[in-house]
Each structure stands twice: as structure tokens, then as C-alpha cells.
Coordinates of C-alpha atoms and ligand atoms in Angstrom, one line a residue:
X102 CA 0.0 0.0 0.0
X103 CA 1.4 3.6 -0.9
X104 CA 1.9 6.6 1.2
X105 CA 0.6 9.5 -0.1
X106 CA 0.8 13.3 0.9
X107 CA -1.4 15.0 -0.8
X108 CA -2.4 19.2 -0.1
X109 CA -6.0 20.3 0.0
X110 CA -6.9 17.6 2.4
X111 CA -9.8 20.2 4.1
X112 CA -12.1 20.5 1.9
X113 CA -13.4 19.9 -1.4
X114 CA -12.1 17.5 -3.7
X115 CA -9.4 16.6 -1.7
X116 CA -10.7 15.8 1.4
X117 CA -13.0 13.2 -0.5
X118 CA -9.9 12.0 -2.8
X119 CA -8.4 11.3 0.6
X120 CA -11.2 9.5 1.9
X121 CA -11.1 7.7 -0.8
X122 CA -7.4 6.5 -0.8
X123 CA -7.6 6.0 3.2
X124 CA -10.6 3.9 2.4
X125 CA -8.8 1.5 -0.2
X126 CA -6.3 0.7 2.6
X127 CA -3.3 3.7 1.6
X128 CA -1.5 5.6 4.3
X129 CA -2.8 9.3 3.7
X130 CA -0.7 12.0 4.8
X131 CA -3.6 14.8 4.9
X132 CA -2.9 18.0 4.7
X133 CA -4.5 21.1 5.2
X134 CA -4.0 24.7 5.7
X135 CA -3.9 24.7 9.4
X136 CA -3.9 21.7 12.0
X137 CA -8.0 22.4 13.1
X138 CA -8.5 21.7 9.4
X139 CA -6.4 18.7 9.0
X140 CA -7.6 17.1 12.1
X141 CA -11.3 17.6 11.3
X142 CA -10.6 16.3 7.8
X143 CA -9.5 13.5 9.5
X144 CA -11.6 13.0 12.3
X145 CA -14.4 12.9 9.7
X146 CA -12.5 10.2 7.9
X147 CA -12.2 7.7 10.5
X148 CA -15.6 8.3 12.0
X149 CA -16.5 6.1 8.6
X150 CA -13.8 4.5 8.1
X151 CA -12.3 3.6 11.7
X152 CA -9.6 1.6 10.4
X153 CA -8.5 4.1 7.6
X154 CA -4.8 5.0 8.4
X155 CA -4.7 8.8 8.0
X156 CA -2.8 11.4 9.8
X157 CA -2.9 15.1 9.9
X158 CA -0.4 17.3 8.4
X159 CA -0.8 21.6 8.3
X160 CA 0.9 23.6 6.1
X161 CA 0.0 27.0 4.6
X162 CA 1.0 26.9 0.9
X163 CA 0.6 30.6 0.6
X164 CA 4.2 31.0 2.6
X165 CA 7.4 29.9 1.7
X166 CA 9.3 29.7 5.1
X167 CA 5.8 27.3 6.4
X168 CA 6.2 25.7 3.0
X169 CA 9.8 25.1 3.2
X170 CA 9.8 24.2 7.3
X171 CA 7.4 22.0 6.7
X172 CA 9.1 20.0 3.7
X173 CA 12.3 19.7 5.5
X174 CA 10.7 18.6 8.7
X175 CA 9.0 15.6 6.5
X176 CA 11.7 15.2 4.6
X177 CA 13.9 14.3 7.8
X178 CA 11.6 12.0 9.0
X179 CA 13.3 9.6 6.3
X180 CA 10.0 8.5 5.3
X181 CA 9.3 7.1 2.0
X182 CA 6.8 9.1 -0.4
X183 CA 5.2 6.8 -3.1
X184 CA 2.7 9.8 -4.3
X185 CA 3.1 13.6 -3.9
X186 CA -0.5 15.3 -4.9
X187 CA -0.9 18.7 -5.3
X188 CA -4.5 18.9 -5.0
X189 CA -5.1 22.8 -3.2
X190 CA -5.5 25.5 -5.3
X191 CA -7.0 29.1 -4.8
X192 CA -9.8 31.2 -7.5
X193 CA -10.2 34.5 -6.2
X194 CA -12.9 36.4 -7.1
X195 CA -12.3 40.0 -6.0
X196 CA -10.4 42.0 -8.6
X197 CA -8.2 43.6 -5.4
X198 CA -4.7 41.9 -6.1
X199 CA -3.7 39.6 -2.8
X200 CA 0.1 39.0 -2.2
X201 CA 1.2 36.9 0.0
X202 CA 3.2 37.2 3.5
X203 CA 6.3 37.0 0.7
X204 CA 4.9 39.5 -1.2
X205 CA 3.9 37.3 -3.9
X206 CA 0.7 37.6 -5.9
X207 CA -0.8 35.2 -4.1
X208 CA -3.0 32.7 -6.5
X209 CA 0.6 32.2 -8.5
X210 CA 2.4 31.6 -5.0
X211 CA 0.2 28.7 -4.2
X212 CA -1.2 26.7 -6.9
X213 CA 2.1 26.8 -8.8
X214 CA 4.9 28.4 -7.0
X215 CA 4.1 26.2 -3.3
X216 CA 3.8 22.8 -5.4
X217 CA 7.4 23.6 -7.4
X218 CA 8.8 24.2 -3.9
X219 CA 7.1 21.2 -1.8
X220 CA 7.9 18.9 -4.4
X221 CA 11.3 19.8 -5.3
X222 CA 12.2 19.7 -1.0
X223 CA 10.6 16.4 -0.9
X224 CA 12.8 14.6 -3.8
X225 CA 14.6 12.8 -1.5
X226 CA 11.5 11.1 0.0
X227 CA 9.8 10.3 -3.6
X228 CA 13.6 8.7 -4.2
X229 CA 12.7 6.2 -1.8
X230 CA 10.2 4.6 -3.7
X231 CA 10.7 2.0 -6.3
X232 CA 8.2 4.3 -8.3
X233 CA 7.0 7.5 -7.4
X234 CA 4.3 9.7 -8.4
X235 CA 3.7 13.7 -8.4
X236 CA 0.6 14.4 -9.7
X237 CA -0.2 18.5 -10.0
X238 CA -3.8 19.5 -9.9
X239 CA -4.2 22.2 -13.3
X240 CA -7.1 22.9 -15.2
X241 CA -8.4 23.1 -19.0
X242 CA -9.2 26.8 -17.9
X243 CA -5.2 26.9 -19.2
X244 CA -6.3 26.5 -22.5
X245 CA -6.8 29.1 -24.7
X246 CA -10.4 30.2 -25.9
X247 CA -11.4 28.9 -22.4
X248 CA -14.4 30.5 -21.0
X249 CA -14.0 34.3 -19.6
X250 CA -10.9 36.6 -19.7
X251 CA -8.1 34.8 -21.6
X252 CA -5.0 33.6 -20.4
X253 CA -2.1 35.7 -21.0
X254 CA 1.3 34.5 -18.9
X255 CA 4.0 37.5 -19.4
X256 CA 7.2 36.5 -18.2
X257 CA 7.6 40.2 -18.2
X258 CA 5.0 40.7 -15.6
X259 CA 4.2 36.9 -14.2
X260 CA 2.6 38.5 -10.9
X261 CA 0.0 40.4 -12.6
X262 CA 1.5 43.8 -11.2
X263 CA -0.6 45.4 -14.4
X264 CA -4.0 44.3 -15.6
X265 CA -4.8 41.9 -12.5
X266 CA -8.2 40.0 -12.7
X267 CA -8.8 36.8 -10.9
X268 CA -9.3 35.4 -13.8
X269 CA -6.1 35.6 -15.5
X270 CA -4.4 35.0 -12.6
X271 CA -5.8 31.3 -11.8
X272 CA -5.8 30.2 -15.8
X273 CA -1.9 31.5 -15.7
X274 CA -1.0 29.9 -12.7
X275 CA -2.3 26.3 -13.9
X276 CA -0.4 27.2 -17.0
X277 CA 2.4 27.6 -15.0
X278 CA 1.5 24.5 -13.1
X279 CA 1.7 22.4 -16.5
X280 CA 5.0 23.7 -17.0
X281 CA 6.4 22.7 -13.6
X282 CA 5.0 19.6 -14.3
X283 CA 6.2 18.7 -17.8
X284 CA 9.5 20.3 -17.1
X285 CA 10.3 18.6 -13.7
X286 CA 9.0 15.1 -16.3
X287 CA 12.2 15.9 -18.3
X288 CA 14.5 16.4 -14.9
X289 CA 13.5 13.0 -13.1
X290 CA 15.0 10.6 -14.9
X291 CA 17.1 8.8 -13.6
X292 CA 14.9 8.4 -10.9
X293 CA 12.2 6.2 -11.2
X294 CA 9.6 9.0 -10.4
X295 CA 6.5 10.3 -12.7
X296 CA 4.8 13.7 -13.0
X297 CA 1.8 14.0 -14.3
X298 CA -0.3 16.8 -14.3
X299 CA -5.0 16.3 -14.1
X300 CA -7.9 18.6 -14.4
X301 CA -10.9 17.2 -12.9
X302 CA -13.3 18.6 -14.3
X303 CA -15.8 21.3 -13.9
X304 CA -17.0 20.5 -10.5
X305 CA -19.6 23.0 -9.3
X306 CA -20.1 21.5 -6.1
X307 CA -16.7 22.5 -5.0
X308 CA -16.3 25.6 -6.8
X309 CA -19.5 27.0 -4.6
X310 CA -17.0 27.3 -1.7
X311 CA -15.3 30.4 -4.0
X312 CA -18.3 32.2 -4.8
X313 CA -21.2 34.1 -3.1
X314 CA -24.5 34.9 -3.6
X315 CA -26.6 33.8 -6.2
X316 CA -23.6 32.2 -8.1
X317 CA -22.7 30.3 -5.2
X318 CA -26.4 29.4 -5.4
X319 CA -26.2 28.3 -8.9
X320 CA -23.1 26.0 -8.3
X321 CA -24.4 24.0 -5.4
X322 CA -28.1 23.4 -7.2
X323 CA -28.1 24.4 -10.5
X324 CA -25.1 23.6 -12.7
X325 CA -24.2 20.4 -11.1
X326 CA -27.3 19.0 -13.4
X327 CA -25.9 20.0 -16.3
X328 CA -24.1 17.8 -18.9
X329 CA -20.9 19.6 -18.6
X330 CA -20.7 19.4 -15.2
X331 CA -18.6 16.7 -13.1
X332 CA -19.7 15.2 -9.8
X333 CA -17.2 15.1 -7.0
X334 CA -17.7 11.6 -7.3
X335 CA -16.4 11.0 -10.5
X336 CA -13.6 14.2 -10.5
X337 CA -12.6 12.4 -7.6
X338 CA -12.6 8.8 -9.0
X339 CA -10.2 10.4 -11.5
X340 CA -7.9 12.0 -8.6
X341 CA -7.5 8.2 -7.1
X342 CA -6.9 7.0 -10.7
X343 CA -3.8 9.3 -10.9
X344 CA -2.3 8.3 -7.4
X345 CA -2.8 4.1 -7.2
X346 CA -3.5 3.3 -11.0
X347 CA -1.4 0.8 -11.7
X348 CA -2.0 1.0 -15.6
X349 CA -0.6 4.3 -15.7
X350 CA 3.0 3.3 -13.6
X351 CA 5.6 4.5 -15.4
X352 CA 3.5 6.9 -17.7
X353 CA 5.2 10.6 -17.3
X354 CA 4.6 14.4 -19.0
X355 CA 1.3 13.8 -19.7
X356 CA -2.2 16.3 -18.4
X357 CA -4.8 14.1 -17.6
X358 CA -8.7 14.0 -17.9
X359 CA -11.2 11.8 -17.1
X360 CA -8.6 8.6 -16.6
X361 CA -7.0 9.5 -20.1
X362 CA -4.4 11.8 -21.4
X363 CA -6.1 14.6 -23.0
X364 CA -3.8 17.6 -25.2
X365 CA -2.8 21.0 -23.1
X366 CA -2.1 24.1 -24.9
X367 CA 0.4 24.4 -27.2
X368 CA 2.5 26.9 -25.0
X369 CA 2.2 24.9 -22.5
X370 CA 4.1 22.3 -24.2
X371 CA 6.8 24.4 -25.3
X372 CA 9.8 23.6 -23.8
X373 CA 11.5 26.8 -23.6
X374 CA 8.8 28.1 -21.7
X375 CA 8.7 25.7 -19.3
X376 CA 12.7 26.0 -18.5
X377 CA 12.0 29.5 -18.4
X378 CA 8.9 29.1 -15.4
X379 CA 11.3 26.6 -14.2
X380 CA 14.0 29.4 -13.1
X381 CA 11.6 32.2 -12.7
X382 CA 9.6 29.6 -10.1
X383 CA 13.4 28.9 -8.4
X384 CA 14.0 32.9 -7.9
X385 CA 10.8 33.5 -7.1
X386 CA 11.0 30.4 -4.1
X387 CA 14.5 30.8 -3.3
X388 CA 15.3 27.0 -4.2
X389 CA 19.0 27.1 -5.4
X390 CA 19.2 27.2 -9.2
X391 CA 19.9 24.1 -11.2
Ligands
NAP42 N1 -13.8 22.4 -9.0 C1 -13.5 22.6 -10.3 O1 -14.3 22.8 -11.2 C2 -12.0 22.6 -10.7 C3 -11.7 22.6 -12.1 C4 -10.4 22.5 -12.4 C5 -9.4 22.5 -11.5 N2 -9.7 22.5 -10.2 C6 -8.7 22.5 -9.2 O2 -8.9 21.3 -8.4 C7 -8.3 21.6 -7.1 C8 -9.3 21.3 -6.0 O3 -10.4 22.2 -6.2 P1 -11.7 22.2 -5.4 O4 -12.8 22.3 -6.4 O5 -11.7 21.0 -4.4 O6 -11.5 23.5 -4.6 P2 -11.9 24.0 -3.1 O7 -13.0 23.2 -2.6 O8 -11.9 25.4 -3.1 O9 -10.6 23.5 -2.3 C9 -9.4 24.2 -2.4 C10 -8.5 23.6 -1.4 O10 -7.2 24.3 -1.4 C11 -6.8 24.7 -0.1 N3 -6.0 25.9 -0.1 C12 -6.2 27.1 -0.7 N4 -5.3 27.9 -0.3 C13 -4.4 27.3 0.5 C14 -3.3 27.6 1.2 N5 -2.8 28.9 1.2 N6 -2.7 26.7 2.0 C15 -3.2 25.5 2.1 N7 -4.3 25.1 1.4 C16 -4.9 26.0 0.7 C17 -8.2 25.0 0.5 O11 -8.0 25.1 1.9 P3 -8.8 26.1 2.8 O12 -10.0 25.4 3.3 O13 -7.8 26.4 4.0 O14 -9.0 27.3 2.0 C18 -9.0 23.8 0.1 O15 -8.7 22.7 0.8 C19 -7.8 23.0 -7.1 O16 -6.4 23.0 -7.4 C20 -8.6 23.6 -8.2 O17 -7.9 24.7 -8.8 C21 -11.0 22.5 -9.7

């Protein structure tokens, strides 16, 4: 049975992907964004599942030094890693630009920048496993012609400094996150880890928790009727396939649908690009340059 650390753990999709994995007899490392959360999660967990072996971890991915302190302090418990999943991610909705405690535009900080940090303190753990698994959490909203304002990622200006909207910022930052993932692909080998990238879906059920009023309204009764839409059943279903699936051991640079590879954009997949996201995400972090 794997161990798997996977972020997001309080809510949403990932606290049922955990469920889920704890369920099927895996070691869940759970984390959320503070310890109340995580222990909740998993309080929850085990009040269905009594035997489900699942353990609390807290870690704010929108700081570096709790991001960083809390790699290093897993990392040292020697521990082997057989699947890292990036599963939180942030959609603001006010066009006020948030930065984090680093000063970094915040939705950028955490679904790309806090993934490409975690993950490249935790290599020594994944190395431990005779075949490891990151899987990042991005989103066909990359893609462009997607719904809403498009996205536009300008290495001149990756923080959104001019021209913010939430918007742009989320569809850039799971650009970014498909970056990471297909250029940390072309770093692993040797070692006998995978990265993957997935979008689940679009899940209105969980997307409710990001909006108000009569929008958050129509997410939680409305859309999740219509054909488009995927249940956290199934968009979950698809997390688990990405951790345990054996048919898909071995299989790396690839972003992921429903179980399937499906295509990301074409900048996405240009390697240049993603070298270039690779360094700015290493300045912007502070993980040494390689
Ligand atoms: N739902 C969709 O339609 C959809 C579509 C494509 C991609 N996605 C992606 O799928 C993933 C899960 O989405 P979801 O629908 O389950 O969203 P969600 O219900 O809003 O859950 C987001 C999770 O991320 C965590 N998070 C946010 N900021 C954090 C921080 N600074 N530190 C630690 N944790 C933080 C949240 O924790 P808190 O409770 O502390 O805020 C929460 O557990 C996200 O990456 C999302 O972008 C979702």
C-alpha cells in the first residue's frame, strides 16, 4: 500500500480524494491549511472508516518559510513518499490583487509556485520509492479560448503587477502548473519518479466554496445538473486513478482528464517556456538554481 501526501486535504475535492485513498487501505498523509483543518478532515474520515490509516499534516502553501519548514521537517523523518499530490489550489474572485506574506501575488504563490517548492524539497522522500508519483492538480481553464478573460502568462510581468483580474491569474498559474509539471517530467529521470499533471473537471459542487451569492447558489443546485458538469464523485474517482492506477505506472509528462491523457495548450508544451517558469519559479521560491 502507498503513502501519499497529498495538499487540500480540508475541503473539497481533496478531502474526499483522501477518503477515498484511506478507504482503499493507503497511508494518507492529509494535509490542510492549518492543524483544526487537517484534524477535522480526518476525524471525519475515521468516524466512517475507523480503520482508515490517515494522519494530519498543516501547512500553509501561501508561505514559503511554512512551506519550506514544513518540507524539510517531513523530509527528515526519512520516510518514504510513493505519491506527492498537489490537490489545493486558490480562485479569487475579488479584482483587489492579494500578495502573500512573501509579497507574492498570491493565486501564482500557491497553486504553482508552493507545489514547485514542496515537491522539489521532498525529492529525497519520492527517491525512496521504487516508483513514485507527483501528480499537479491544473485545469483546462489553461487552455486558450477557455471561457472568460483569456489567459495571457508574461514572463515580463508573471505576478499580474498590471492588468490583475482573478481570472487571469488562476488560468496562468495552472499554465504555469503544467510547466512545472512537464518540465520537472524531463529532470527525473534517472529516478524512477512520474509527474503527471490532471484537471478534474468542472466540478460546481466545489467551486461554490469560491463564490457568493446567487452564483454560489447556482453552483451548489443548478449547474451540477448540467451535462458539462462533473460530480465530485467522478472528478474524484479520477484523482484516485492518478495516485494508485497501476495501468498508468511508469507513464510521465502527460495532463490528464477523465482517466485519459487529454492535449494542453500548445504553450504549454513548449519547452522553452517551461525551463523558463522553471527558473523564474526557483527565484521567485529561493530554491537554489539548477
Ligand atoms: N472544481 C473545479 O471545477 C475545478 C476545475 C479545475 C481544477 N480545479 C482544481 O482542483 C483543485 C481542488 O479544487 P476544489 O474544487 O476542491 O476547490 P476547493 O473546494 O476550493 O478546495 C481548495 C483547497 O485548497 C486549499 N487551499 C487554498 N489555499 C491554501 C493555502 N494557502 N494553503 C493550504 N491550502 C490551501 C483549501 O484550503 P482552505 O479550506 O484552507 O481554504 C482547500 O482545501 C484546485 O487546485 C482547483 O484549482 C477545480
Amino acid at each position: 500500500m502507498a503513502t501519499i501526501l497529498l495538499t487540500g486535504g480540508g475541503r473539497g475535492l481533496g478531502r474526499i480524494t483522501a477518503e477515498k485513498l484511506a478507504a482503499s487501505g493507503h497511508r494518507v498523509l492529509l494535509t490542510a491549511r492549518t492543524p483544526a483543518a487537517a484534524e477535522a478532515a480526518v476525524a471525519r474520515i475515521r468516524a466512517t472508516h475507523p480503520g482508515a490509516s490517515v494522519e494530519p499534516r498543516a501547512v500553509d502553501l501561501s508561505s514559503l518559510a511554512a512551506v519550506r519548514e514544513f518540507a524539510v521537517r517531513q523530509a527528515d523523518h526519512g520516510e518514504r513518499l510513493d505519491v506527492l499530490f498537489h490537490i489545493a489550489g486558490v480562485m479569487q474572485t475579488s479584482p483587489v490583487r492579494r500578495l502573500t506574506v512573501d509579497g507574492l501575488e498570491e493565486t501564482l504563490a500557491v497553486n504553482a509556485l508552493a507545489p514547485f517548492l514542496l515537491t522539489n524539497l521532498l525529492l529525497p522522500s519520492l527517491e525512496r520509492s521504487s516508483a513514485a508519483r507527483v501528480v499537479v492538480v491544473s485545469s483546462r481553464l489553461h487552455l486558450p479560448g477557455s471561457r472568460g478573460v483569456p489567459v495571457d502568462f508574461d514572463f515580463d510581468d508573471p505576478q499580474l503587477e498590471r492588468g490583475y483580474h482573478p481570472e487571469r491569474a488562476y488560468k496562468n498559474s495552472k499554465l504555469a502548473a503544467l510547466w512545472f509539471t512537464y518540465e520537472l517530467q524531463r529532470r527525473l529521470p534517472p529516478r524512477p519518479i512520474t509527474a503527471n499533471a490532471v484537471c478534474p473537471g468542472f466540478v460546481p459542487a466545489t467551486v461554490a466554496a469560491s463564490t457568493h451569492g446567487a452564483m454560489r447558489f447556482a453552483m451548489r443546485h443548478v449547474l451540477p445538473r448540467m451535462r458539462f458538469a462533473t460530480s465530485v464523485e467522478d472528478a474524484t474517482d479520477s484523482f484516485v486513478f492518478m495516485a494508485t492506477d497501476p495501468s498508468i505506472e511508469g507513464v510521465g509528462g502527460q495532463f490528464f482528464g477523465e482517466r485519459h491523457p487529454v492535449e494542453s495548450s500548445p504553450e504549454s508544451r513548449d519547452p522553452e517556456l517551461a525551463r523558463r517558469f522553471w527558473h523564474l519559479a526557483a527565484d521567485l521560491s529561493g530554491l537554489q538554481r539548477a
